[in-house]
Coordinates of C-alpha atoms (C1' of nucleotides) in Angstrom, one line a residue:
Chain A
M1 CA 10.5 -5.6 -41.2
S2 CA 8.9 -7.3 -38.3
P3 CA 5.5 -8.8 -39.0
V4 CA 6.0 -11.9 -36.8
A5 CA 3.0 -12.1 -34.5
T6 CA 2.9 -8.3 -34.6
Q7 CA -0.8 -8.6 -35.2
D8 CA -1.7 -9.6 -31.7
I9 CA 0.1 -6.7 -30.0
E10 CA -3.3 -5.3 -29.1
Q11 CA -4.5 -8.7 -27.7
A12 CA -1.4 -8.9 -25.6
R13 CA -1.9 -5.5 -24.3
D14 CA -5.5 -6.2 -23.4
A15 CA -4.6 -9.5 -21.7
A16 CA -1.8 -7.8 -19.7
L17 CA -4.1 -5.0 -18.6
A18 CA -6.9 -7.5 -17.7
A19 CA -4.5 -9.4 -15.5
A20 CA -3.1 -6.3 -14.0
D21 CA -6.6 -5.1 -13.2
D22 CA -7.5 -8.3 -11.4
L23 CA -4.3 -8.6 -9.5
F24 CA -3.4 -5.0 -8.7
Y25 CA -6.9 -4.2 -7.6
R26 CA -7.3 -7.3 -5.5
R27 CA -4.0 -7.3 -3.8
G28 CA -2.4 -3.9 -4.3
T29 CA 0.3 -2.9 -6.8
S30 CA 3.3 -3.6 -4.5
A31 CA 2.1 -7.1 -3.5
V32 CA 1.9 -8.3 -7.0
S33 CA 5.0 -9.2 -9.0
V34 CA 5.4 -8.8 -12.8
V35 CA 5.9 -12.6 -13.0
E36 CA 2.4 -13.1 -11.6
I37 CA 1.0 -10.8 -14.3
R38 CA 2.8 -12.8 -16.9
D39 CA 1.4 -16.1 -15.5
M40 CA -2.1 -14.8 -15.4
S41 CA -2.1 -13.0 -18.8
G42 CA 0.1 -15.5 -20.7
V43 CA 2.1 -12.5 -22.1
S44 CA 5.8 -13.2 -21.9
L45 CA 8.1 -11.1 -19.8
R46 CA 9.8 -9.9 -22.9
R47 CA 6.6 -8.6 -24.4
L48 CA 5.4 -7.2 -21.2
Y49 CA 8.6 -5.1 -20.9
S50 CA 8.5 -4.1 -24.5
M51 CA 5.0 -2.7 -24.0
F52 CA 5.6 -1.3 -20.5
P53 CA 9.3 -0.6 -20.0
S54 CA 9.0 -0.8 -16.2
K55 CA 6.6 -2.0 -13.6
A56 CA 5.8 1.7 -12.9
D57 CA 4.7 2.0 -16.5
L58 CA 2.6 -1.0 -16.2
I59 CA 0.9 0.5 -13.1
G60 CA 0.4 3.7 -15.0
G61 CA -1.2 1.8 -17.9
W62 CA -3.4 0.0 -15.5
L63 CA -4.5 3.2 -13.8
T64 CA -5.3 4.8 -17.2
H65 CA -7.2 1.7 -18.3
R66 CA -9.1 1.5 -15.0
H67 CA -10.1 5.1 -15.1
E68 CA -11.6 4.7 -18.6
T69 CA -13.5 1.5 -17.8
W70 CA -14.8 2.7 -14.4
M71 CA -15.9 6.1 -15.6
A72 CA -17.6 4.5 -18.6
W73 CA -19.4 2.1 -16.3
L74 CA -20.6 4.9 -14.0
E75 CA -21.8 7.1 -16.9
T76 CA -23.7 4.2 -18.4
E77 CA -25.3 3.2 -15.0
V78 CA -26.3 6.7 -14.2
A79 CA -27.6 7.4 -17.7
Q80 CA -29.8 4.3 -17.6
R81 CA -31.4 5.2 -14.3
T82 CA -32.0 8.8 -15.1
A83 CA -33.6 7.6 -18.4
D84 CA -35.9 5.6 -16.2
G85 CA -36.9 8.8 -14.4
V86 CA -34.7 8.4 -11.3
A87 CA -33.2 11.7 -10.1
P88 CA -29.5 12.1 -10.9
V89 CA -28.3 12.1 -7.3
E90 CA -30.3 9.0 -6.5
A91 CA -29.0 7.4 -9.7
V92 CA -25.4 8.0 -8.6
F93 CA -26.1 6.4 -5.2
D94 CA -28.0 3.5 -6.7
S95 CA -25.1 2.8 -9.0
M96 CA -22.6 3.1 -6.2
T97 CA -24.6 0.7 -4.0
E98 CA -24.5 -1.9 -6.8
W99 CA -20.7 -1.6 -7.0
L100 CA -20.2 -1.8 -3.3
K101 CA -22.3 -4.9 -3.1
S102 CA -20.3 -6.8 -5.8
S103 CA -18.1 -9.5 -4.4
E104 CA -14.9 -8.2 -5.9
F105 CA -15.3 -4.8 -4.4
R106 CA -12.2 -3.7 -2.6
G107 CA -12.5 0.0 -2.4
C108 CA -11.4 2.7 -4.9
A109 CA -8.4 1.5 -6.9
F110 CA -7.1 5.1 -7.0
I111 CA -7.4 5.8 -3.3
N112 CA -5.8 2.4 -2.6
T113 CA -2.9 3.0 -4.9
H114 CA -2.4 6.5 -3.5
A115 CA -2.0 4.9 -0.1
E116 CA 0.9 2.8 -1.3
T117 CA 3.5 5.5 -1.4
G118 CA 6.3 3.0 -1.9
E119 CA 6.2 3.1 -5.6
L120 CA 4.0 6.1 -6.2
T121 CA 5.6 8.2 -8.9
A122 CA 4.7 11.8 -9.8
E123 CA 3.0 10.4 -12.9
H124 CA 0.8 8.0 -10.8
E125 CA -0.1 10.8 -8.4
E126 CA -1.3 12.9 -11.4
L127 CA -3.3 10.0 -12.8
I128 CA -5.0 9.6 -9.4
R129 CA -5.8 13.2 -9.1
A130 CA -7.1 13.3 -12.7
H131 CA -9.5 10.5 -11.9
K132 CA -10.9 12.2 -8.9
R133 CA -11.2 15.5 -10.8
A134 CA -13.0 13.7 -13.6
L135 CA -15.5 12.2 -11.1
I136 CA -16.2 15.6 -9.8
E137 CA -16.6 17.0 -13.3
F138 CA -19.0 14.2 -14.2
L139 CA -21.1 14.9 -11.0
A140 CA -21.1 18.5 -12.1
T141 CA -22.9 17.6 -15.3
T142 CA -25.9 16.1 -13.5
T143 CA -26.0 17.5 -10.0
T144 CA -25.4 20.7 -8.1
R145 CA -22.7 20.7 -5.4
P146 CA -20.4 18.1 -7.1
N147 CA -17.6 18.7 -4.6
E148 CA -19.7 18.0 -1.6
L149 CA -21.1 14.9 -3.3
A150 CA -17.7 13.6 -4.2
V151 CA -16.5 13.9 -0.6
I152 CA -19.6 12.0 0.6
I153 CA -19.0 9.3 -2.0
D154 CA -15.3 8.8 -1.2
G155 CA -16.1 8.5 2.4
A156 CA -18.7 5.9 1.7
I157 CA -16.4 3.9 -0.6
V158 CA -13.6 3.9 2.0
Q159 CA -15.9 2.9 4.9
A160 CA -17.6 0.2 2.8
A161 CA -14.2 -1.3 2.1
V162 CA -13.0 -1.1 5.8
F163 CA -16.3 -2.4 7.3
K164 CA -17.1 -4.7 4.4
S165 CA -20.7 -3.4 4.6
T166 CA -23.1 -1.4 2.6
R167 CA -24.3 0.6 5.6
P168 CA -21.9 3.5 5.0
I169 CA -23.5 4.1 1.6
E170 CA -26.9 4.5 3.4
S171 CA -25.3 7.1 5.8
A172 CA -23.9 8.8 2.7
R173 CA -27.3 8.8 1.1
A174 CA -28.7 10.5 4.3
C175 CA -26.0 13.1 4.0
A176 CA -26.9 13.8 0.4
S177 CA -30.6 13.9 1.3
A178 CA -29.9 16.7 3.7
L179 CA -27.7 18.4 1.2
F180 CA -29.9 18.3 -1.8
G181 CA -33.4 18.2 -0.3
N182 CA -36.0 17.6 -2.9
E183 CA -33.5 17.7 -5.8
M184 CA -33.2 14.0 -4.8
R185 CA -36.8 13.2 -4.5
S186 CA -38.1 13.9 -8.0
A187 CA -37.4 13.1 -11.6
P188 CA -34.9 15.5 -13.2
M189 CA -37.1 18.1 -14.7
E190 CA -40.2 16.8 -16.4
Chain B
M1 CA 18.2 -12.8 36.8
S2 CA 18.6 -10.4 33.9
P3 CA 18.9 -6.8 34.9
V4 CA 21.4 -5.8 32.2
A5 CA 19.8 -2.8 30.6
T6 CA 16.5 -4.3 31.3
Q7 CA 15.5 -0.9 32.7
D8 CA 15.2 0.8 29.4
I9 CA 12.9 -1.8 27.8
E10 CA 10.2 0.9 27.9
Q11 CA 12.5 3.5 26.4
A12 CA 13.4 1.0 23.6
R13 CA 9.7 0.3 22.9
D14 CA 8.9 4.0 22.8
A15 CA 11.8 4.7 20.4
A16 CA 10.8 1.8 18.2
L17 CA 7.2 3.0 18.0
A18 CA 8.2 6.6 17.4
A19 CA 10.4 5.5 14.5
A20 CA 7.7 3.2 13.2
D21 CA 5.1 6.0 13.4
D22 CA 7.3 8.4 11.4
L23 CA 8.4 5.9 8.7
F24 CA 5.2 3.8 8.4
Y25 CA 2.9 6.8 8.2
R26 CA 5.1 8.7 5.8
R27 CA 6.0 5.9 3.4
G28 CA 3.6 3.0 4.1
T29 CA 4.3 -0.2 6.0
S30 CA 5.5 -2.3 3.0
A31 CA 7.9 0.3 1.8
V32 CA 9.8 0.6 5.1
S33 CA 12.2 -2.2 6.2
V34 CA 12.8 -3.3 9.7
V35 CA 16.4 -2.3 9.3
E36 CA 15.3 1.3 8.6
I37 CA 13.4 1.3 11.8
R38 CA 16.4 0.0 13.6
D39 CA 18.6 2.8 12.1
M40 CA 16.1 5.6 13.0
S41 CA 15.3 4.3 16.5
G42 CA 18.7 3.0 17.5
V43 CA 17.1 -0.1 18.8
S44 CA 19.0 -3.2 17.7
L45 CA 17.4 -5.8 15.5
R46 CA 17.7 -8.3 18.3
R47 CA 15.7 -6.2 20.7
L48 CA 13.2 -5.2 18.0
Y49 CA 12.5 -8.9 17.4
S50 CA 12.3 -9.7 21.1
M51 CA 9.7 -7.0 21.5
F52 CA 7.8 -7.6 18.3
P53 CA 8.4 -11.2 17.0
S54 CA 7.7 -10.3 13.4
K55 CA 7.2 -7.2 11.3
A56 CA 3.5 -7.9 11.3
D57 CA 3.6 -7.6 15.1
L58 CA 5.5 -4.3 14.8
I59 CA 2.8 -3.0 12.5
G60 CA 0.2 -4.1 14.9
G61 CA 2.0 -2.4 17.8
W62 CA 2.2 0.7 15.7
L63 CA -1.5 0.7 14.8
T64 CA -2.4 0.3 18.4
H65 CA 0.0 3.1 19.5
R66 CA -1.3 5.4 16.7
H67 CA -4.9 4.7 17.6
E68 CA -4.2 5.7 21.2
T69 CA -2.3 8.9 20.4
W70 CA -4.6 10.1 17.6
M71 CA -7.8 9.6 19.5
A72 CA -6.3 11.3 22.6
W73 CA -5.3 14.2 20.4
L74 CA -8.7 14.5 18.9
E75 CA -10.5 14.3 22.2
T76 CA -8.2 17.0 23.7
E77 CA -8.7 19.3 20.7
V78 CA -12.5 18.9 20.7
A79 CA -12.7 19.3 24.5
Q80 CA -10.7 22.5 24.4
R81 CA -12.9 24.1 21.7
T82 CA -16.2 23.1 23.2
A83 CA -15.0 24.5 26.5
D84 CA -14.5 27.7 24.6
G85 CA -18.1 27.6 23.5
V86 CA -17.7 26.2 20.1
A87 CA -20.4 23.8 19.0
P88 CA -19.2 20.1 19.0
V89 CA -19.6 19.6 15.2
E90 CA -17.7 22.8 14.5
A91 CA -15.1 21.7 17.1
V92 CA -14.5 18.5 15.2
F93 CA -14.1 20.2 11.9
D94 CA -11.8 22.8 13.3
S95 CA -9.6 20.1 14.8
M96 CA -9.6 18.2 11.5
T97 CA -8.7 21.3 9.6
E98 CA -5.7 21.8 11.8
W99 CA -4.5 18.3 11.2
L100 CA -5.0 18.4 7.5
K101 CA -3.0 21.6 7.3
S102 CA 0.0 20.2 9.2
S103 CA 3.0 19.5 6.9
E104 CA 3.3 15.9 7.8
F105 CA -0.3 15.1 7.0
R106 CA -0.5 12.1 4.7
G107 CA -4.1 10.9 5.1
C108 CA -5.5 8.5 7.7
A109 CA -2.9 5.9 8.7
F110 CA -5.6 3.3 9.1
I111 CA -7.2 3.8 5.7
N112 CA -3.7 3.9 4.1
T113 CA -2.7 0.6 5.8
H114 CA -6.0 -1.0 4.9
A115 CA -5.2 -0.2 1.2
E116 CA -1.9 -2.2 1.5
T117 CA -3.4 -5.6 1.3
G118 CA 0.0 -7.2 0.8
E119 CA 0.7 -7.8 4.5
L120 CA -2.7 -7.0 6.0
T121 CA -3.4 -9.8 8.5
A122 CA -6.7 -10.5 10.1
E123 CA -5.4 -8.8 13.3
H124 CA -4.5 -5.6 11.4
E125 CA -7.9 -5.5 9.8
E126 CA -9.6 -5.7 13.2
L127 CA -7.4 -2.9 14.5
I128 CA -8.3 -0.8 11.6
R129 CA -12.0 -1.5 12.0
A130 CA -11.7 -0.9 15.8
H131 CA -10.2 2.5 15.2
K132 CA -13.0 3.6 12.8
R133 CA -15.6 2.2 15.2
A134 CA -14.0 4.2 18.1
L135 CA -14.1 7.4 16.1
I136 CA -17.8 6.9 15.4
E137 CA -18.4 6.2 19.1
F138 CA -16.5 9.3 20.1
L139 CA -18.6 11.4 17.6
A140 CA -21.7 9.8 19.2
T141 CA -20.8 11.3 22.6
T142 CA -20.9 14.9 21.3
T143 CA -23.1 14.9 18.2
T144 CA -26.1 13.3 16.7
R145 CA -25.7 11.4 13.5
P146 CA -22.2 10.0 14.2
N147 CA -22.3 7.6 11.2
E148 CA -23.0 10.3 8.7
L149 CA -20.4 12.6 10.2
A150 CA -17.8 9.8 10.1
V151 CA -18.5 9.2 6.4
I152 CA -18.1 12.9 5.6
I153 CA -14.9 13.1 7.6
D154 CA -13.3 10.1 6.0
G155 CA -14.2 11.5 2.6
A156 CA -12.5 14.8 3.5
I157 CA -9.4 13.1 4.8
V158 CA -9.0 11.0 1.7
Q159 CA -9.5 13.9 -0.7
A160 CA -7.3 16.2 1.3
A161 CA -4.5 13.7 0.9
V162 CA -5.0 13.1 -2.8
F163 CA -5.4 16.7 -3.7
K164 CA -3.0 18.0 -1.1
S165 CA -5.5 20.7 -0.3
T166 CA -7.7 21.8 2.6
R167 CA -10.6 22.6 0.2
P168 CA -12.3 19.2 0.7
I169 CA -12.7 19.8 4.4
E170 CA -14.7 22.9 3.5
S171 CA -16.9 20.8 1.2
A172 CA -17.2 18.4 4.2
R173 CA -18.2 21.3 6.4
A174 CA -20.9 22.3 4.0
C175 CA -22.3 18.8 4.1
A176 CA -22.3 18.8 7.9
S177 CA -24.0 22.2 7.8
A178 CA -26.8 20.8 5.7
L179 CA -27.0 17.8 7.9
F180 CA -27.0 19.4 11.3
G181 CA -28.6 22.7 10.6
N182 CA -28.4 25.0 13.7
E183 CA -26.9 22.2 15.8
M184 CA -23.7 23.6 14.3
R185 CA -24.3 27.3 14.6
S186 CA -24.7 27.7 18.3
A187 CA -22.9 26.9 21.5
P188 CA -23.7 23.4 22.9
M189 CA -26.6 24.2 25.2
E190 CA -26.3 27.4 27.1
Chain C
dC1 C1' 37.9 -13.9 39.8
dC2 C1' 34.9 -16.9 37.2
dA3 C1' 30.8 -18.7 35.1
dT4 C1' 26.7 -17.0 33.3
dT5 C1' 23.6 -14.5 30.7
dG6 C1' 21.5 -10.7 28.1
dT7 C1' 23.1 -7.7 24.7
dG8 C1' 24.6 -5.0 20.4
dA9 C1' 26.6 -5.0 15.9
dG10 C1' 26.2 -6.8 12.0
dA11 C1' 27.1 -11.0 9.1
dA12 C1' 24.5 -14.8 7.1
dC13 C1' 20.5 -17.1 5.1
dG14 C1' 16.8 -17.9 2.2
dA15 C1' 13.3 -15.8 -0.2
dT16 C1' 11.4 -12.6 -3.5
dC17 C1' 11.7 -9.0 -7.0
dA18 C1' 12.5 -6.1 -11.1
dT19 C1' 14.9 -6.4 -15.0
dT20 C1' 18.1 -8.3 -18.5
dC21 C1' 20.1 -12.0 -21.0
dT22 C1' 20.6 -16.5 -23.5
dC23 C1' 19.2 -19.7 -26.5
dA24 C1' 16.5 -22.0 -29.6
dC25 C1' 12.9 -21.4 -32.9
dA26 C1' 9.6 -19.6 -36.3
dA27 C1' 8.5 -16.8 -39.9
dT28 C1' 9.9 -13.8 -43.3
dG29 C1' 12.6 -11.5 -47.7
dG30 C1' 15.6 -12.6 -51.1
Chain D
dC1 C1' 17.4 -22.5 -49.0
dC2 C1' 19.6 -19.0 -46.1
dA3 C1' 20.4 -15.0 -43.5
dT4 C1' 17.8 -12.2 -40.5
dT5 C1' 15.0 -10.8 -36.9
dG6 C1' 11.2 -10.8 -33.5
dT7 C1' 9.8 -14.0 -30.2
dG8 C1' 8.8 -17.2 -26.0
dA9 C1' 10.6 -19.7 -22.1
dG10 C1' 12.8 -19.2 -18.5
dA11 C1' 17.7 -18.8 -16.5
dA12 C1' 20.8 -15.3 -14.6
dT13 C1' 21.7 -11.0 -12.2
dG14 C1' 21.8 -7.9 -8.6
dA15 C1' 19.2 -5.8 -5.2
dT16 C1' 16.3 -5.8 -1.1
dC17 C1' 13.9 -8.1 2.8
dG18 C1' 12.5 -10.5 6.9
dT19 C1' 14.5 -13.2 10.1
dT20 C1' 18.2 -15.8 12.5
dC21 C1' 22.8 -16.5 13.9
dT22 C1' 27.6 -15.5 15.5
dC23 C1' 30.8 -13.5 18.3
dA24 C1' 32.6 -10.6 21.5
dC25 C1' 31.5 -8.0 25.5
dA26 C1' 29.5 -6.1 29.7
dA27 C1' 27.4 -6.7 33.9
dT28 C1' 26.0 -9.6 37.4
dG29 C1' 26.0 -13.6 41.3
dG30 C1' 28.9 -16.5 43.7

DNA sequence: CCATTGTGAGAACGATCATTCTCACAATGG
DNA sequence: CCATTGTGAGAATGATCGTTCTCACAATGG
């Protein structure tokens, strides 16, 4: 039927999503053209459009991919620190601090994309909300007051991006400290 | 020299900024064309470009205008409530809640514009930072811990926009309550 | 009344996009 | 070997933009 180079469909998809992740996150979805993603990924326009029938679909694929990798990253980071005896809330803040300090940090991809209403479809909105809901649910598994914590974290992410500084995360930590009291200052429950 | 209709330069500027405020805030700066601003404001392209030599300048003018009107709005709201005996921190949250509930609410114009890196010049970045700094300074005049409060507020604004809900502001209020204790629960100092 | 000058309306220009199409080729099935 | 079919490279298409330009007019100064 059609075995020609059909094997590397997965590779092509990975390459496309890797390029999308780099370019969309760094410059925003509307400022990046599909041709640029072709140039960076090496995946031809034809294949790109066969995998993602429109740019909106490509953005949707990117959001889904980014959600999975980012959540997995956070869960790993927090798990490692709590395994070392760090209290969960502290573990979350330590992980966040590391992210905010990284040179490629440009804020939350989902918040940023939400701000670009130009091409924000209903499907994208739902992906963004689902990400934020998932973060809150994850926080709920390790801490009390997940909603409050999520508000504090989003505020810190946004301000860190605007001010290009890690100081907002320290303000955020102070908020959490007031909120959680000694839930922050001890190992989980040993 | 050149009195022809030179009188209404100010009116034209106001009309242009009013249209920009409506369109840029609602749909984002990159999704709105200069022609759309002409159509809504009735100000001709020629005049638009004589007042703002480029779209970036128009965006800059809008950010400046929005900063002034928004800060003036907040200061008035907070002053009224504190005059009625409401504690400053509560007054800030009550004002915010009113804003988040308004039908045209679409998040913070400055955070949203910051997320649109496509056409974000150094001048725009500085206007955005200046706005956030000004908010913190205003909070410092009426409350202690302005940095922490600003983080909480930005988090609530972002989440309210994403979730189209006022619940995040209640989470934010709970954070502030933990942070400020009885500074929130009484009239200023009577 | 005439020369001048600022103006509005919108055409024109040049660039960029998202998306589709063409063409030549490579690999397969018979 | 040949017909077929999926493919890459990139040209073509049609739309949209930011910005500038043209042209005709309206109001002024002399």
